[in-house]
CSV table of C-alpha atoms in Angstrom, one decimal:
chain,number,residue,atom,x,y,z
A,7,MET,CA,0.3,-16.1,6.5
A,8,ILE,CA,-1.2,-12.7,6.8
A,9,ARG,CA,-2.7,-11.0,3.8
A,10,LYS,CA,-0.2,-8.5,2.3
A,11,LEU,CA,-3.0,-6.1,1.5
A,12,LEU,CA,-3.4,-5.7,5.2
A,13,LEU,CA,0.3,-4.9,5.6
A,14,ALA,CA,0.1,-2.3,2.8
A,15,GLY,CA,-2.7,-0.6,4.7
A,16,VAL,CA,-0.6,-0.6,7.9
A,17,ALA,CA,2.2,1.0,6.1
A,18,ALA,CA,-0.1,3.7,4.6
A,19,MET,CA,-1.5,4.3,8.1
A,20,ALA,CA,1.9,4.8,9.5
A,21,VAL,CA,2.9,7.3,6.8
A,22,SER,CA,-0.3,9.4,7.0
A,23,ALA,CA,-0.2,9.8,10.8
A,24,PRO,CA,3.4,10.9,11.5
A,25,ALA,CA,3.0,12.3,15.0
A,26,VAL,CA,-0.2,10.9,16.4
A,27,ALA,CA,-0.7,7.5,18.0
A,28,GLU,CA,-3.4,5.6,16.2
A,29,VAL,CA,-5.1,2.3,17.1
A,30,SER,CA,-7.4,0.5,14.6
A,31,GLY,CA,-9.0,-2.9,14.3
A,32,ASN,CA,-10.3,-5.1,11.4
A,33,VAL,CA,-12.5,-8.1,10.9
A,34,ALA,CA,-13.3,-10.0,7.8
A,35,LEU,CA,-15.5,-12.9,6.6
A,36,SER,CA,-14.1,-14.6,3.5
A,37,THR,CA,-15.3,-17.5,1.3
A,38,GLU,CA,-11.8,-18.8,1.6
A,39,TYR,CA,-8.5,-17.8,3.2
A,40,VAL,CA,-5.9,-17.7,0.3
A,41,TRP,CA,-2.3,-16.9,0.8
A,42,ARG,CA,0.1,-16.6,-2.1
A,43,GLY,CA,-2.2,-18.5,-4.4
A,44,ILE,CA,-2.9,-21.5,-2.1
A,45,SER,CA,-5.9,-22.1,0.2
A,46,GLN,CA,-5.1,-22.0,3.9
A,47,SER,CA,-8.7,-23.0,4.9
A,48,ASN,CA,-9.2,-26.1,2.8
A,49,GLU,CA,-11.5,-24.1,0.5
A,50,ASP,CA,-13.9,-23.4,3.4
A,51,LEU,CA,-15.1,-20.1,5.0
A,52,ALA,CA,-12.6,-18.1,7.0
A,53,VAL,CA,-13.1,-15.5,9.8
A,54,SER,CA,-10.1,-13.2,10.5
A,55,GLY,CA,-9.3,-10.1,12.3
A,56,GLY,CA,-6.6,-8.1,14.0
A,57,PHE,CA,-5.4,-4.9,15.7
A,58,ASP,CA,-2.9,-2.3,14.6
A,59,PHE,CA,-1.0,0.5,16.5
A,60,SER,CA,1.1,3.1,14.9
A,61,GLN,CA,3.0,6.2,16.0
A,62,ASP,CA,5.4,8.4,14.0
A,63,ILE,CA,7.1,5.9,11.5
A,64,PHE,CA,6.6,2.8,13.8
A,65,TYR,CA,3.8,0.3,13.7
A,66,VAL,CA,3.0,-3.1,15.3
A,67,GLY,CA,0.0,-5.3,14.9
A,68,THR,CA,-1.5,-8.7,15.3
A,69,TRP,CA,-3.8,-10.8,13.0
A,70,ALA,CA,-5.5,-14.2,13.3
A,71,SER,CA,-7.6,-16.5,11.1
A,72,ASN,CA,-8.9,-20.0,11.2
A,73,VAL,CA,-7.0,-22.5,9.0
A,74,ASP,CA,-7.3,-26.1,7.9
A,75,PHE,CA,-4.2,-27.9,6.6
A,76,GLU,CA,-5.7,-31.4,7.0
A,77,ASP,CA,-2.6,-32.3,9.0
A,78,PRO,CA,-2.2,-34.9,11.8
A,79,ASP,CA,-2.4,-32.1,14.5
A,80,ASP,CA,-5.6,-30.7,13.0
A,81,THR,CA,-4.1,-27.3,13.1
A,82,ASN,CA,-7.0,-24.8,13.2
A,83,LEU,CA,-5.5,-21.4,14.1
A,84,GLU,CA,-3.0,-19.0,12.7
A,85,LEU,CA,-1.8,-16.0,14.8
A,86,ASP,CA,0.6,-13.4,13.3
A,87,LEU,CA,2.6,-10.7,15.0
A,88,TYR,CA,4.3,-8.0,12.9
A,89,GLY,CA,6.0,-4.7,13.3
A,90,GLY,CA,8.2,-2.3,11.4
A,91,VAL,CA,8.9,1.2,10.2
A,92,ALA,CA,7.3,3.0,7.2
A,93,SER,CA,7.7,6.5,5.8
A,94,GLU,CA,8.3,8.3,2.5
A,95,PHE,CA,11.3,9.5,0.6
A,96,GLY,CA,11.3,13.2,-0.6
A,97,ASN,CA,10.0,12.2,-4.0
A,98,GLY,CA,6.8,10.7,-2.7
A,99,VAL,CA,7.9,7.0,-2.9
A,100,GLY,CA,7.0,5.1,0.3
A,101,TRP,CA,9.2,2.6,2.0
A,102,ASP,CA,8.4,-0.1,4.5
A,103,LEU,CA,10.7,-2.4,6.5
A,104,GLY,CA,9.6,-5.0,9.1
A,105,PHE,CA,9.0,-8.6,10.2
A,106,ILE,CA,6.1,-11.1,10.5
A,107,TYR,CA,6.1,-13.9,13.0
A,108,TYR,CA,3.6,-16.7,11.9
A,109,MET,CA,2.4,-18.9,14.8
A,110,TYR,CA,0.2,-22.0,14.8
A,111,PRO,CA,-0.6,-22.7,18.5
A,112,SER,CA,-2.6,-25.9,17.8
A,113,ALA,CA,0.2,-27.6,15.9
A,114,ASP,CA,1.5,-29.7,18.8
A,115,SER,CA,3.8,-32.2,17.1
A,116,SER,CA,4.7,-30.1,14.0
A,117,ASP,CA,6.9,-27.0,14.0
A,118,LEU,CA,5.0,-24.8,11.6
A,119,ASP,CA,6.0,-21.4,13.1
A,120,PHE,CA,8.4,-19.2,11.1
A,121,VAL,CA,9.5,-15.6,10.7
A,122,GLU,CA,9.8,-13.5,7.5
A,123,LEU,CA,11.7,-10.2,7.1
A,124,TYR,CA,10.4,-7.9,4.4
A,125,GLY,CA,11.1,-4.6,2.6
A,126,GLY,CA,8.8,-2.8,0.3
A,127,LEU,CA,8.4,0.3,-1.9
A,128,SER,CA,5.2,2.0,-3.1
A,129,THR,CA,4.1,5.0,-5.0
A,130,GLU,CA,0.9,6.6,-6.4
A,131,LEU,CA,1.1,8.3,-9.8
A,132,GLU,CA,-0.8,11.5,-10.8
A,133,ASN,CA,-3.3,9.5,-12.8
A,134,GLY,CA,-4.4,7.6,-9.7
A,135,LEU,CA,-2.4,4.4,-10.5
A,136,ALA,CA,-0.7,2.9,-7.4
A,137,LEU,CA,2.3,0.6,-7.7
A,138,GLY,CA,4.0,-1.5,-5.0
A,139,GLY,CA,6.5,-4.2,-4.5
A,140,TYR,CA,7.6,-6.3,-1.5
A,141,LEU,CA,10.4,-8.7,-1.0
A,142,TYR,CA,10.1,-11.4,1.8
A,143,TRP,CA,12.9,-13.5,3.3
A,144,ASP,CA,12.3,-16.6,5.5
A,145,PRO,CA,15.7,-17.6,7.0
A,146,ASP,CA,14.3,-20.8,8.5
A,147,ASN,CA,12.8,-22.3,5.4
A,148,GLU,CA,15.4,-20.5,3.1
A,149,THR,CA,12.8,-18.9,0.9
A,150,VAL,CA,12.7,-15.5,-1.0
A,151,TYR,CA,9.3,-14.3,-2.2
A,152,LEU,CA,8.5,-11.3,-4.4
A,153,ASP,CA,5.1,-9.7,-4.3
A,154,THR,CA,4.1,-6.9,-6.7
A,155,SER,CA,0.8,-5.1,-7.1
A,156,ALA,CA,-0.9,-2.4,-9.2
A,157,GLY,CA,-4.2,-0.7,-8.3
A,158,PHE,CA,-6.4,2.0,-9.7
A,159,ALA,CA,-9.1,4.0,-7.9
A,160,VAL,CA,-12.0,4.3,-10.4
A,161,THR,CA,-14.1,6.3,-7.9
A,162,ASP,CA,-13.7,7.2,-4.2
A,163,SER,CA,-15.6,4.0,-3.3
A,164,PHE,CA,-14.6,1.5,-6.1
A,165,GLY,CA,-11.1,0.3,-7.2
A,166,VAL,CA,-9.5,-2.5,-9.2
A,167,ASP,CA,-6.1,-4.1,-8.7
A,168,ALA,CA,-3.8,-6.9,-9.9
A,169,THR,CA,-1.1,-8.8,-8.0
A,170,LEU,CA,1.7,-11.0,-9.2
A,171,GLY,CA,3.9,-13.0,-6.8
A,172,ALA,CA,6.7,-15.5,-7.2
A,173,TYR,CA,9.0,-17.5,-5.0
A,174,LEU,CA,12.4,-16.6,-6.3
A,175,ASP,CA,14.0,-19.3,-4.1
A,176,GLY,CA,12.3,-22.3,-2.3
A,177,PHE,CA,8.9,-23.9,-2.5
A,178,ASP,CA,9.6,-25.0,-6.1
A,179,GLU,CA,9.7,-21.4,-7.2
A,180,TYR,CA,6.0,-21.3,-8.1
A,181,THR,CA,4.2,-18.1,-9.1
A,182,ASN,CA,0.7,-16.8,-8.3
A,183,TRP,CA,-1.6,-14.0,-9.4
A,184,SER,CA,-4.9,-12.3,-8.7
A,185,LEU,CA,-7.3,-9.8,-10.3
A,186,GLY,CA,-9.7,-8.1,-7.9
A,187,ALA,CA,-12.2,-5.3,-7.4
A,188,THR,CA,-13.1,-3.6,-4.1
A,189,TYR,CA,-16.2,-1.6,-3.3
A,190,SER,CA,-16.6,0.4,0.0
A,191,ALA,CA,-19.9,1.4,1.4
A,192,VAL,CA,-21.4,2.1,4.8
A,193,GLY,CA,-18.0,1.5,6.5
A,194,LEU,CA,-17.6,-1.9,4.9
A,195,ASP,CA,-15.2,-3.2,2.1
A,196,PHE,CA,-16.3,-5.9,-0.3
A,197,ASP,CA,-13.5,-7.6,-2.3
A,198,LEU,CA,-14.2,-10.0,-5.2
A,199,ARG,CA,-11.0,-11.7,-6.5
A,200,TYR,CA,-10.0,-14.2,-9.2
A,201,TRP,CA,-6.8,-15.9,-8.4
A,202,GLY,CA,-4.6,-18.8,-9.4
A,203,ASN,CA,-1.1,-20.3,-9.4
A,204,ASP,CA,1.2,-22.6,-11.4
A,205,VAL,CA,1.8,-25.1,-8.7
A,206,ASP,CA,2.4,-28.6,-10.2
A,207,GLY,CA,1.9,-31.7,-7.9
A,208,GLY,CA,0.9,-29.7,-4.8
A,209,GLY,CA,-2.3,-31.7,-4.1
A,210,ASP,CA,-5.9,-31.0,-4.8
A,211,ILE,CA,-6.1,-27.6,-2.9
A,212,ALA,CA,-3.0,-26.2,-4.6
A,213,ASP,CA,-3.8,-27.5,-8.1
A,214,GLU,CA,-7.5,-26.6,-8.4
A,215,PRO,CA,-7.2,-22.8,-9.0
A,216,PRO,CA,-8.0,-20.5,-10.7
A,217,ARG,CA,-11.2,-19.6,-8.9
A,218,TRP,CA,-13.1,-16.8,-7.2
A,219,THR,CA,-13.1,-15.6,-3.6
A,220,LEU,CA,-15.2,-13.0,-1.9
A,221,ASP,CA,-14.3,-11.0,1.3
């Protein structure tokens, strides 16, 4: 259940380095791992990280994080593999097509693994406003999820953004949202985010938002 902000960064990397192979890594410490408006770490700290490789329009990567679903298997690890192609149309609109394979190695008796296929469009306007939208399809669980975002770079090191997502089919068709600010300094990114959802009857972890998280 990889963060889609990471995927957006992968797509941008693939576009900006059209002919040169590039390898990069990332690591994050978060007050909570939140995916589509629901905690994946039982409201506890999360440590995550991954590696990305891109060349021309192609990219592949992997990402992992600790999780806590309070399930009988005591599932504690999520490992994601993803890949795709990303580039731009002649009018400056970026496009991105790919897949994500979500794996939970410690879930012995439960089949939690699944695959999503996705497609996205993004653009940056002359005033510095960036817009994006992704559509995700999970054929196993028969879900369709729409993720939209808008961001604005206030300075070279400080930006604000808003996201709105919704299950158009499956998972009770709930919606989720977030408002965030990101500051970059000395090679580090600090992200403060206020998020929530409209889940009804999803248990304490799903119903408790809105609240803040810090990465």
